[in-house]
Amino acid sequence: MAAHERVIASCADLANSGDGIRFVLEQDGDAVQAFAVRYRGGVYAYLNSCPHRGSELDWLPGVFFDSDAATLVCSLHGARFEPDTGRCVEGPCRGGRLVKLAVRERAGDGAVVIDGRGTVPAGE
Ligand code: FES
């Protein structure tokens, strides 16, 4: 494991379009809220900060998906985001993006690991 990687969950903890995992990421000395979800078999992670007003998205702890199970939804004003890209497809920040984090499932021990260094550019 690279020195900056850290385990945030077990792969089995994340079900497709199910509850997500909240975790804290340290960036530039600050603790920031983040989350990971599974969607269509892949794991995706973002800062837990809506591009509209910076609110945390989950309307209950760990509940990020809308009832359609196909979009993430912000609890404050209802913006909806593609789970795999973080792009806002509906709501007051339409066209904006969640800040995507580097996350992967590690073969061998079934861990979900985050790159603690920070974010990856939008679109990756
Ligand atoms: S803060 Fe998320 S839609 Fe307004």
Tab-separated table of C-alpha atoms and ligand atoms in Angstrom:
chain	number	residue	atom	x	y	z
A	1	MET	CA	0.000	0.000	0.000
A	2	ALA	CA	1.304	3.413	-0.887
A	3	ALA	CA	2.117	5.631	2.100
A	4	HIS	CA	-0.678	8.060	1.325
A	5	GLU	CA	-3.374	5.431	0.850
A	6	ARG	CA	-5.786	4.576	3.593
A	7	VAL	CA	-8.591	2.068	4.022
A	8	ILE	CA	-12.043	3.641	4.351
A	9	ALA	CA	-14.277	0.569	4.077
A	10	SER	CA	-14.582	-3.017	3.045
A	11	CYS	CA	-15.802	-3.599	-0.514
A	12	ALA	CA	-18.711	-5.562	0.974
A	13	ASP	CA	-19.837	-2.462	2.906
A	14	LEU	CA	-20.955	-0.757	-0.300
A	15	ALA	CA	-23.979	-2.108	-2.169
A	16	ASN	CA	-25.034	-0.867	-5.597
A	17	SER	CA	-27.056	2.346	-5.117
A	18	GLY	CA	-27.145	1.631	-1.383
A	19	ASP	CA	-25.971	3.601	1.596
A	20	GLY	CA	-22.592	5.255	1.263
A	21	ILE	CA	-19.627	5.475	3.599
A	22	ARG	CA	-18.789	8.820	5.170
A	23	PHE	CA	-15.171	9.534	5.996
A	24	VAL	CA	-12.888	12.432	6.772
A	25	LEU	CA	-10.079	13.434	4.470
A	26	GLU	CA	-7.229	15.656	5.495
A	27	GLN	CA	-6.422	18.318	2.940
A	28	ASP	CA	-3.846	21.023	3.537
A	29	GLY	CA	-4.116	20.465	7.276
A	30	ASP	CA	-7.903	20.717	7.326
A	31	ALA	CA	-10.319	17.868	7.982
A	32	VAL	CA	-12.949	17.735	5.225
A	33	GLN	CA	-16.008	15.517	4.950
A	34	ALA	CA	-16.143	13.011	2.125
A	35	PHE	CA	-18.124	9.956	1.072
A	36	ALA	CA	-18.000	6.886	-1.136
A	37	VAL	CA	-20.806	5.016	-2.864
A	38	ARG	CA	-21.117	2.043	-5.174
A	39	TYR	CA	-22.935	2.475	-8.475
A	40	ARG	CA	-23.266	-0.116	-11.251
A	41	GLY	CA	-20.442	-2.098	-9.686
A	42	GLY	CA	-17.935	0.741	-9.426
A	43	VAL	CA	-16.911	2.666	-6.320
A	44	TYR	CA	-16.865	6.464	-6.462
A	45	ALA	CA	-15.857	9.010	-3.846
A	46	TYR	CA	-16.414	12.755	-3.528
A	47	LEU	CA	-16.041	15.560	-1.061
A	48	ASN	CA	-19.319	15.823	0.824
A	49	SER	CA	-19.888	19.388	-0.272
A	50	CYS	CA	-22.547	20.513	-2.723
A	51	PRO	CA	-21.285	22.911	-5.418
A	52	HIS	CA	-24.360	25.078	-4.830
A	53	ARG	CA	-23.854	26.188	-1.220
A	54	GLY	CA	-21.383	23.736	0.248
A	55	SER	CA	-23.946	21.728	2.187
A	56	GLU	CA	-23.312	18.067	2.957
A	57	LEU	CA	-25.415	16.015	0.579
A	58	ASP	CA	-26.783	13.142	2.665
A	59	TRP	CA	-30.281	13.640	4.042
A	60	LEU	CA	-29.625	10.942	6.646
A	61	PRO	CA	-26.082	9.855	7.510
A	62	GLY	CA	-24.834	7.798	4.581
A	63	VAL	CA	-27.966	8.189	2.461
A	64	PHE	CA	-26.882	9.842	-0.788
A	65	PHE	CA	-28.999	8.235	-3.500
A	66	ASP	CA	-32.340	9.627	-4.579
A	67	SER	CA	-35.338	7.287	-4.676
A	68	ASP	CA	-34.560	6.548	-8.340
A	69	ALA	CA	-31.324	4.828	-7.194
A	70	ALA	CA	-29.623	6.415	-10.202
A	71	THR	CA	-28.646	9.869	-8.962
A	72	LEU	CA	-27.084	11.342	-5.845
A	73	VAL	CA	-29.207	14.088	-4.342
A	74	CYS	CA	-28.406	17.065	-2.162
A	75	SER	CA	-30.604	17.202	0.906
A	76	LEU	CA	-30.766	21.001	1.019
A	77	HIS	CA	-32.195	22.093	-2.354
A	78	GLY	CA	-32.444	18.827	-4.263
A	79	ALA	CA	-29.626	19.091	-6.800
A	80	ARG	CA	-29.066	15.732	-8.486
A	81	PHE	CA	-25.685	14.333	-9.536
A	82	GLU	CA	-24.464	11.472	-11.707
A	83	PRO	CA	-22.962	8.944	-9.287
A	84	ASP	CA	-20.067	8.030	-11.562
A	85	THR	CA	-18.980	11.514	-12.661
A	86	GLY	CA	-20.295	13.862	-9.962
A	87	ARG	CA	-21.808	16.120	-12.626
A	88	CYS	CA	-24.912	18.012	-11.551
A	89	VAL	CA	-27.728	17.168	-13.963
A	90	GLU	CA	-30.604	18.952	-12.223
A	91	GLY	CA	-31.026	21.727	-9.691
A	92	PRO	CA	-29.487	25.094	-8.826
A	93	CYS	CA	-25.911	24.029	-9.633
A	94	ARG	CA	-26.733	22.251	-12.914
A	95	GLY	CA	-23.534	21.796	-14.912
A	96	GLY	CA	-21.368	22.004	-11.779
A	97	ARG	CA	-19.568	19.058	-10.264
A	98	LEU	CA	-18.857	17.393	-6.979
A	99	VAL	CA	-15.138	17.210	-6.234
A	100	LYS	CA	-14.079	13.697	-7.159
A	101	LEU	CA	-11.563	11.735	-5.083
A	102	ALA	CA	-9.210	8.956	-6.102
A	103	VAL	CA	-10.633	5.704	-4.711
A	104	ARG	CA	-10.177	2.066	-5.639
A	105	GLU	CA	-11.033	-1.430	-4.568
A	106	ARG	CA	-7.919	-3.343	-3.626
A	107	ALA	CA	-7.641	-6.885	-4.867
A	108	GLY	CA	-6.562	-9.365	-2.262
A	109	ASP	CA	-8.052	-8.008	0.938
A	110	GLY	CA	-11.287	-6.501	-0.371
A	111	ALA	CA	-10.587	-3.046	1.010
A	112	VAL	CA	-11.750	0.259	-0.409
A	113	VAL	CA	-8.798	2.638	-0.290
A	114	ILE	CA	-8.614	6.375	-0.756
A	115	ASP	CA	-5.674	8.397	-1.927
A	116	GLY	CA	-5.229	10.682	1.069
A	117	ARG	CA	-3.414	13.287	-0.964
A	118	GLY	CA	-6.591	14.775	-2.280
A	119	THR	CA	-8.704	15.199	-5.362
A	120	VAL	CA	-8.540	14.183	-8.981
A	121	PRO	CA	-9.511	16.617	-11.750
A	122	ALA	CA	-13.132	16.618	-12.909
A	123	GLY	CA	-13.826	14.271	-15.771
A	124	GLU	CA	-11.383	11.558	-14.778
B	1	FES	S1	-26.770	23.276	-1.257
B	1	FES	FE1	-27.052	21.525	-2.515
B	1	FES	S2	-28.628	22.097	-3.880
B	1	FES	FE2	-28.323	23.841	-2.622
